[in-house]
XYZ file of C-alpha atoms in Angstrom:
465
model
C 35.946 53.042 102.287
C 39.185 54.743 102.096
C 38.895 55.876 105.750
C 38.203 52.410 106.800
C 41.252 50.846 104.903
C 44.154 50.652 107.275
C 47.620 51.988 106.792
C 48.741 48.353 106.243
C 46.390 48.094 103.358
C 47.442 51.029 101.639
C 50.896 49.982 101.858
C 50.163 46.684 100.271
C 48.218 48.223 97.305
C 51.148 50.821 96.756
C 53.556 47.696 96.684
C 51.051 45.923 94.388
C 51.091 49.117 92.030
C 54.714 49.579 91.923
C 55.208 45.677 91.007
C 52.550 45.699 88.308
C 54.151 48.852 86.707
C 57.182 46.786 86.450
C 55.828 43.907 84.798
C 53.307 45.272 82.264
C 55.989 45.727 79.375
C 56.963 41.879 79.384
C 52.890 40.881 79.115
C 52.761 43.074 76.182
C 55.632 41.499 74.373
C 54.506 37.982 75.231
C 50.908 38.678 73.869
C 52.490 40.013 70.329
C 54.782 37.027 70.129
C 51.250 34.671 70.493
C 49.697 36.806 67.907
C 52.278 36.491 65.302
C 52.548 32.917 65.903
C 48.858 32.294 65.524
C 48.854 34.392 62.382
C 51.713 32.474 60.808
C 49.945 29.363 61.422
C 46.732 30.338 59.936
C 48.492 31.994 56.862
C 50.491 28.128 56.638
C 47.392 26.428 56.851
C 45.018 28.667 54.701
C 47.957 28.195 52.031
C 48.023 24.443 52.448
C 44.314 24.350 52.312
C 43.521 27.255 49.994
C 45.977 27.069 47.084
C 44.783 23.541 46.137
C 41.413 24.744 46.356
C 42.182 27.771 44.456
C 43.871 25.745 41.761
C 41.019 23.450 41.783
C 38.292 26.148 41.250
C 40.386 27.336 38.279
C 40.947 24.209 36.769
C 37.506 22.676 37.059
C 34.331 23.364 36.004
C 31.191 22.199 38.276
C 27.489 22.081 37.765
C 24.912 20.587 40.017
C 22.298 20.525 36.793
C 23.304 16.973 36.044
C 21.709 13.812 35.799
C 22.008 10.134 35.038
C 20.635 9.125 31.726
C 20.211 5.774 29.908
C 18.480 4.026 26.854
C 14.983 3.476 27.893
C 13.482 1.088 24.827
C 9.681 0.819 24.736
C 8.248 -2.613 23.852
C 5.140 -2.542 21.541
C 3.391 -5.414 19.537
C 4.048 -5.423 15.971
C 0.698 -7.151 15.225
C -2.655 -6.514 16.775
C -4.700 -8.965 18.845
C -5.394 -10.089 22.711
C -2.531 -10.803 25.122
C -2.939 -14.557 25.920
C 0.183 -14.596 28.546
C 2.616 -12.011 30.230
C 5.852 -13.814 31.377
C 7.525 -10.710 33.336
C 6.950 -8.697 36.435
C 7.939 -4.914 37.406
C 11.604 -4.231 37.715
C 12.530 -7.895 36.602
C 16.011 -8.265 34.686
C 15.660 -9.788 31.225
C 17.996 -10.714 28.673
C 17.800 -9.754 25.154
C 15.599 -12.433 23.230
C 13.718 -13.367 26.419
C 9.857 -14.194 25.699
C 8.050 -11.462 27.354
C 4.392 -11.915 26.234
C 2.452 -13.641 23.937
C -0.605 -12.742 21.480
C -3.476 -15.122 20.560
C -2.090 -16.718 17.477
C -5.125 -18.465 15.711
C -5.925 -15.964 13.260
C -2.544 -15.416 11.905
C -1.878 -19.277 11.629
C -5.214 -19.335 9.318
C -3.548 -16.512 7.421
C -0.417 -18.465 6.970
C -2.365 -21.366 5.619
C -4.127 -19.260 3.179
C -1.162 -17.754 1.935
C 0.459 -21.247 1.565
C -2.430 -22.170 -0.339
C -2.127 -19.178 -2.743
C 1.182 -20.206 -3.196
C 0.446 -23.390 -4.244
C -2.113 -22.132 -6.545
C 0.675 -19.663 -8.135
C 2.893 -22.483 -8.805
C 0.192 -24.793 -10.325
C -0.672 -21.598 -12.924
C 3.212 -21.253 -13.790
C 3.251 -25.054 -14.656
C 0.197 -24.784 -16.495
C 1.781 -21.915 -18.428
C 4.991 -23.519 -19.327
C 2.919 -26.591 -20.649
C 0.980 -24.345 -22.906
C 3.970 -22.809 -24.326
C 5.406 -26.005 -25.110
C 1.958 -27.270 -26.862
C 1.664 -24.176 -28.748
C 5.169 -24.794 -29.917
C 4.492 -28.351 -31.142
C 1.237 -27.990 -32.838
C 1.745 -24.352 -34.771
C 3.482 -25.769 -37.712
C 0.812 -28.613 -38.087
C -2.119 -26.453 -37.488
C -0.861 -23.951 -39.725
C -0.555 -26.413 -42.835
C -4.010 -27.724 -41.970
C -5.649 -24.392 -41.582
C -4.128 -23.301 -45.027
C -5.449 -26.459 -46.420
C -8.886 -26.038 -44.932
C -8.890 -22.373 -46.036
C -8.576 -23.329 -49.935
C -11.204 -26.130 -49.647
C -13.565 -23.598 -48.059
C -12.849 -20.852 -50.703
C -13.617 -23.541 -53.194
C -16.867 -24.399 -51.394
C -17.676 -20.796 -51.295
C -17.090 -20.210 -54.884
C -19.476 -23.294 -55.735
C -22.191 -22.242 -53.333
C -21.896 -18.754 -55.098
C -22.241 -20.348 -58.531
C -25.004 -22.517 -57.419
C -26.770 -19.462 -55.818
C -26.221 -17.886 -59.005
C -27.848 -20.653 -61.325
C -30.829 -20.750 -58.677
C -31.104 -17.186 -59.155
C -31.214 -17.654 -62.913
C -33.744 -20.285 -62.885
C -35.834 -18.209 -60.567
C -36.009 -15.372 -63.139
C -36.999 -17.553 -65.633
C -39.671 -19.309 -63.668
C -40.625 -15.447 -62.726
C -40.992 -14.958 -66.559
C -43.004 -18.017 -67.397
C -45.118 -17.432 -64.732
C -45.576 -13.550 -65.765
C -46.361 -15.122 -69.382
C -48.665 -17.673 -68.277
C -50.644 -14.922 -66.154
C -50.517 -12.833 -69.566
C -52.032 -15.661 -71.630
C -54.338 -16.484 -69.003
C -55.702 -12.841 -68.904
C -55.806 -12.788 -72.601
C -57.519 -15.895 -72.971
C -60.153 -14.565 -70.442
C -60.452 -11.281 -72.456
C -61.164 -13.713 -75.620
C -63.711 -15.733 -73.823
C -65.269 -12.274 -72.777
C -65.594 -11.257 -76.345
C -66.791 -14.716 -77.754
C -69.269 -14.602 -75.216
C -70.365 -11.242 -76.483
C -70.300 -12.257 -80.029
C -72.098 -15.437 -79.015
C -74.674 -13.287 -77.199
C -75.059 -10.847 -80.378
C -75.454 -13.883 -82.639
C -78.014 -15.399 -80.273
C -80.076 -12.389 -80.209
C -79.956 -11.766 -84.051
C -81.000 -15.508 -84.627
C -83.749 -15.054 -82.439
C -84.998 -11.941 -84.056
C -84.739 -13.168 -87.419
C -86.688 -16.089 -86.490
C -89.557 -14.044 -85.209
C -89.303 -11.988 -88.050
C -89.119 -14.873 -90.456
C -92.425 -15.984 -88.808
C -93.890 -12.690 -89.793
C -92.330 -13.036 -93.246
C -90.381 -9.950 -93.090
C -87.033 -11.561 -93.695
C -86.139 -14.257 -95.841
C -85.080 -17.991 -94.826
C -81.574 -17.236 -96.225
C -81.219 -14.249 -93.755
C -82.645 -16.793 -90.835
C -79.949 -19.679 -92.104
C -77.536 -17.107 -91.859
C -78.118 -16.044 -88.567
C -78.328 -19.502 -87.348
C -75.052 -20.130 -88.944
C -73.628 -17.229 -87.275
C -74.692 -18.337 -83.712
C -73.418 -21.671 -84.321
C -70.049 -20.303 -85.324
C -70.007 -17.889 -82.433
C -70.947 -20.580 -79.960
C -68.422 -22.958 -81.579
C -65.766 -20.010 -81.080
C -66.947 -19.623 -77.436
C -66.708 -23.318 -76.661
C -63.026 -23.337 -78.290
C -61.906 -20.205 -76.507
C -63.219 -21.616 -73.347
C -61.603 -25.260 -73.794
C -58.248 -22.871 -73.976
C -59.135 -21.410 -70.769
C -58.286 -24.562 -69.073
C -55.205 -25.288 -70.843
C -53.982 -21.761 -69.678
C -55.093 -22.079 -66.197
C -53.260 -25.282 -65.930
C -50.208 -23.565 -67.244
C -50.409 -20.796 -64.940
C -50.731 -23.277 -61.872
C -47.731 -25.110 -63.384
C -45.741 -22.064 -63.711
C -46.683 -20.763 -60.249
C -45.569 -24.147 -58.742
C -42.259 -23.807 -60.784
C -41.765 -20.360 -59.646
C -42.136 -21.348 -55.781
C -39.727 -24.318 -56.387
C -37.147 -22.099 -58.049
C -37.682 -19.644 -54.950
C -37.284 -22.359 -52.707
C -34.285 -23.603 -54.241
C -32.723 -20.124 -54.394
C -33.422 -19.660 -50.699
C -31.420 -22.834 -50.177
C -28.774 -21.558 -52.527
C -28.148 -18.314 -50.434
C -28.442 -20.259 -46.985
C -25.716 -22.902 -48.587
C -23.465 -19.849 -49.696
C -24.326 -18.352 -46.066
C -22.996 -21.574 -44.617
C -20.147 -21.545 -46.802
C -19.079 -18.270 -46.116
C -19.326 -18.578 -42.323
C -17.500 -22.087 -42.615
C -14.579 -19.950 -44.556
C -14.642 -17.338 -41.798
C -13.946 -19.863 -39.162
C -11.448 -21.567 -41.208
C -9.690 -18.019 -41.778
C -9.848 -17.451 -38.253
C -8.177 -20.680 -37.615
C -5.371 -19.835 -40.300
C -5.067 -16.369 -38.245
C -4.737 -18.193 -35.090
C -2.259 -20.542 -36.654
C -0.240 -17.911 -38.314
C -0.308 -15.750 -34.835
C 1.095 -19.040 -33.180
C 4.497 -17.083 -32.466
C 2.497 -14.229 -30.662
C 0.562 -17.145 -28.855
C 3.920 -18.247 -27.584
C 5.047 -14.721 -26.678
C 1.726 -14.565 -24.742
C 2.145 -17.536 -22.987
C 5.607 -16.930 -21.902
C 4.365 -13.361 -20.694
C 1.656 -15.490 -18.872
C 4.408 -17.738 -17.658
C 6.262 -14.730 -16.260
C 3.368 -13.264 -14.752
C 2.723 -16.704 -13.026
C 6.329 -16.693 -11.845
C 5.677 -13.056 -10.592
C 2.510 -14.116 -8.839
C 4.563 -17.223 -6.993
C 7.072 -14.229 -5.869
C 4.056 -12.211 -4.630
C 2.595 -15.367 -3.004
C 5.920 -16.290 -1.271
C 6.034 -12.688 0.022
C 2.481 -13.202 1.237
C 3.718 -16.419 3.258
C 6.671 -14.858 4.543
C 4.621 -12.021 5.830
C 2.220 -14.375 7.485
C 4.883 -16.136 9.094
C 6.413 -13.005 10.324
C 3.011 -11.847 11.524
C 2.590 -15.363 13.335
C 6.316 -14.781 14.684
C 5.336 -11.289 15.967
C 2.605 -12.849 18.367
C 5.634 -13.737 20.566
C 6.722 -10.561 21.995
C 10.567 -10.658 22.921
C 13.058 -8.522 24.411
C 14.794 -6.390 21.825
C 17.572 -5.851 24.445
C 18.647 -6.706 27.811
C 17.274 -4.491 30.682
C 15.014 -3.906 33.676
C 11.370 -3.982 33.221
C 9.430 -0.959 33.949
C 5.915 1.012 33.260
C 4.470 -2.420 32.561
C 0.850 -2.225 31.353
C 0.514 -5.617 29.772
C -1.572 -8.023 31.411
C -3.386 -11.194 30.014
C -6.711 -10.856 27.920
C -5.815 -7.327 27.149
C -6.596 -6.217 23.658
C -3.663 -4.346 22.122
C -3.021 -2.437 18.653
C 0.169 -2.017 16.855
C 2.425 0.471 18.276
C 0.765 0.385 21.864
C 3.251 0.631 24.651
C 3.138 -2.412 26.675
C 6.129 -2.179 28.800
C 9.732 -0.248 28.668
C 13.055 -1.766 29.235
C 16.288 0.052 30.724
C 19.491 -1.372 30.317
C 22.226 -1.075 32.384
C 24.495 1.149 30.199
C 24.245 5.058 31.928
C 26.099 8.053 31.051
C 25.733 11.539 32.345
C 24.070 14.583 30.757
C 25.395 17.836 32.418
C 23.848 21.192 31.482
C 27.053 23.620 31.885
C 26.458 27.262 31.316
C 27.829 28.652 28.228
C 30.280 30.770 30.011
C 31.880 27.240 31.455
C 32.500 25.944 28.146
C 35.563 28.239 27.179
C 38.134 25.663 27.965
C 36.119 22.257 28.057
C 36.619 19.961 25.372
C 36.292 16.225 24.521
C 38.057 13.495 26.389
C 38.861 15.789 29.346
C 38.225 13.824 32.911
C 35.696 14.410 35.191
C 34.388 13.534 38.472
C 30.713 12.563 39.269
C 29.102 12.503 42.660
C 25.568 10.932 43.012
C 23.195 12.529 45.330
C 21.895 8.786 46.407
C 25.696 7.825 47.374
C 27.335 10.856 49.173
C 30.177 9.262 49.614
C 30.639 7.751 45.994
C 33.023 9.574 43.651
C 33.077 8.080 40.139
C 35.349 8.760 37.250
C 34.202 9.848 33.996
C 35.209 11.596 30.770
C 33.402 14.249 28.534
C 32.370 12.339 25.137
C 30.743 15.232 23.311
C 29.173 18.723 23.741
C 26.105 19.503 22.113
C 25.821 22.129 19.114
C 23.059 23.998 20.429
C 21.954 24.977 23.827
C 18.929 23.130 25.693
C 16.351 26.150 24.969
C 17.137 26.061 21.376
C 15.763 22.457 21.052
C 12.920 22.773 23.572
C 9.327 22.590 22.460
C 8.714 26.400 22.401
C 12.159 28.040 21.571
C 12.731 31.678 23.002
C 11.876 34.250 20.267
C 14.472 37.061 20.842
C 13.578 38.897 18.321
C 10.255 39.979 19.699
C 9.523 42.145 22.862
C 12.271 43.535 25.106
C 15.331 41.332 25.342
C 16.988 40.191 28.657
C 19.985 38.347 28.098
C 20.103 35.115 30.317
C 22.949 32.996 30.466
C 22.166 29.729 28.589
C 22.942 26.209 29.311
C 24.351 23.363 26.971
C 24.057 19.736 27.522
C 27.338 17.898 27.798
C 27.517 14.006 27.574
C 30.062 12.467 30.025
C 30.921 8.595 30.214
C 31.833 6.581 33.053
C 35.299 5.211 32.678
C 34.249 1.995 34.795
C 30.851 0.682 33.162
C 30.742 -2.204 35.505
C 30.156 0.301 38.518
C 26.598 -0.076 37.619
C 26.462 -3.732 38.770
C 27.490 -2.504 42.470
C 25.021 0.449 42.871
C 21.477 1.287 41.882
C 22.268 3.857 39.057
C 19.119 4.899 36.905
C 18.386 7.305 34.442
C 16.844 10.522 35.882
C 18.852 10.530 39.301
C 20.786 13.863 40.215
C 24.306 13.911 40.192
C 26.864 16.719 40.838
C 29.544 17.065 37.833
C 33.178 18.617 37.938
C 35.324 18.657 34.500
C 38.747 19.451 34.457
C 39.646 21.901 31.991
C 43.360 22.794 32.323
C 44.892 20.178 30.187
C 45.702 20.641 26.495
C 42.058 19.562 25.498
C 42.832 16.572 23.351
C 40.147 15.634 20.999
C 39.334 19.354 20.827
């Protein structure tokens, strides 16, 4: 190729080389100037942007472990029953006191009527107790005097009956003695009759024997006459004794009848005495009752107080029944949006069973900062909230409070650092932030549980620390 080049070409190349050698130092200086200029520009731009960013990073603590929070009020019935009507739908806004649902109220209406009837009965009982107190007060004095007089009369009647019983007892004893005497006399006369009959049989036998002996001339007529006379005497004595038997038998019958009459009179006297004693006991009981009038008044007053307490209990029962009846209307305890609605007409519900939840508009932020980020953080420090759902939205807020404990400490199963091998883990502490403009929730759909990015400015004096 060198051979192919002409002489002219060689001259041109040499001339170019000479020219190039002359311009190389100028180009190098120009390049250095440009690079220095660019470096200065980069340093200036970096200072303008980097220094504020550095200051921001130094003076702010940020976390993406943050969420919107709000109250969730679960609505449940205070009485059991069947839902008759439901007046709300999912995600509907309701005002505080708005009617959400109704329970069938017939059972509670009947219970209210029964409670009112119990109250009326208690009031009537109290009125009767007061009347009884007044009646006892009025009748206690006259009843006491009458009872004392009746007791005196009853005592006298008992004494008379006791005396009559004693007299009848004495007469009965006399009649018994007379009866016993008559029995003895009758027994004696019977023995006399037996003796007289024996004598008469002996004299009769002697008479017949002497007559037989007289016919044979063994005895004289004088002996026969004597035996005949003796037989007549014994026969007369026998008749005489037999005549006394009837008399003594009649006496015995009379004595027996008299004894029976005396016995009956004694029984009657004893019965009358027992009746008088029973009457006296009754009168004594009345007197005791009259004497216990103050106690009866106190008892009646106690009954009146008990009746008053019963009225209060009945009033409480009426109030409870009215409350239960009012509880059949389920109203909104707070204003909010209806969520998680499970209430449907006809459903049987129990006390405390969740029917729906209400989410009010008020929201706040719970940011879980690392414990190493809390060194300069304190209440009332300003904060900025960025909501994931609205990337261009930045909300102003401030720190309200810092939880006294890490989230792990209040979990269902707190860590047991005293067991096993320990590995230190940086803990997170919940920090509550309040929006400076609560009305922002009317412009944007901000709901509990939404993710946010939180940044807290910590370089101030820390008011409220």
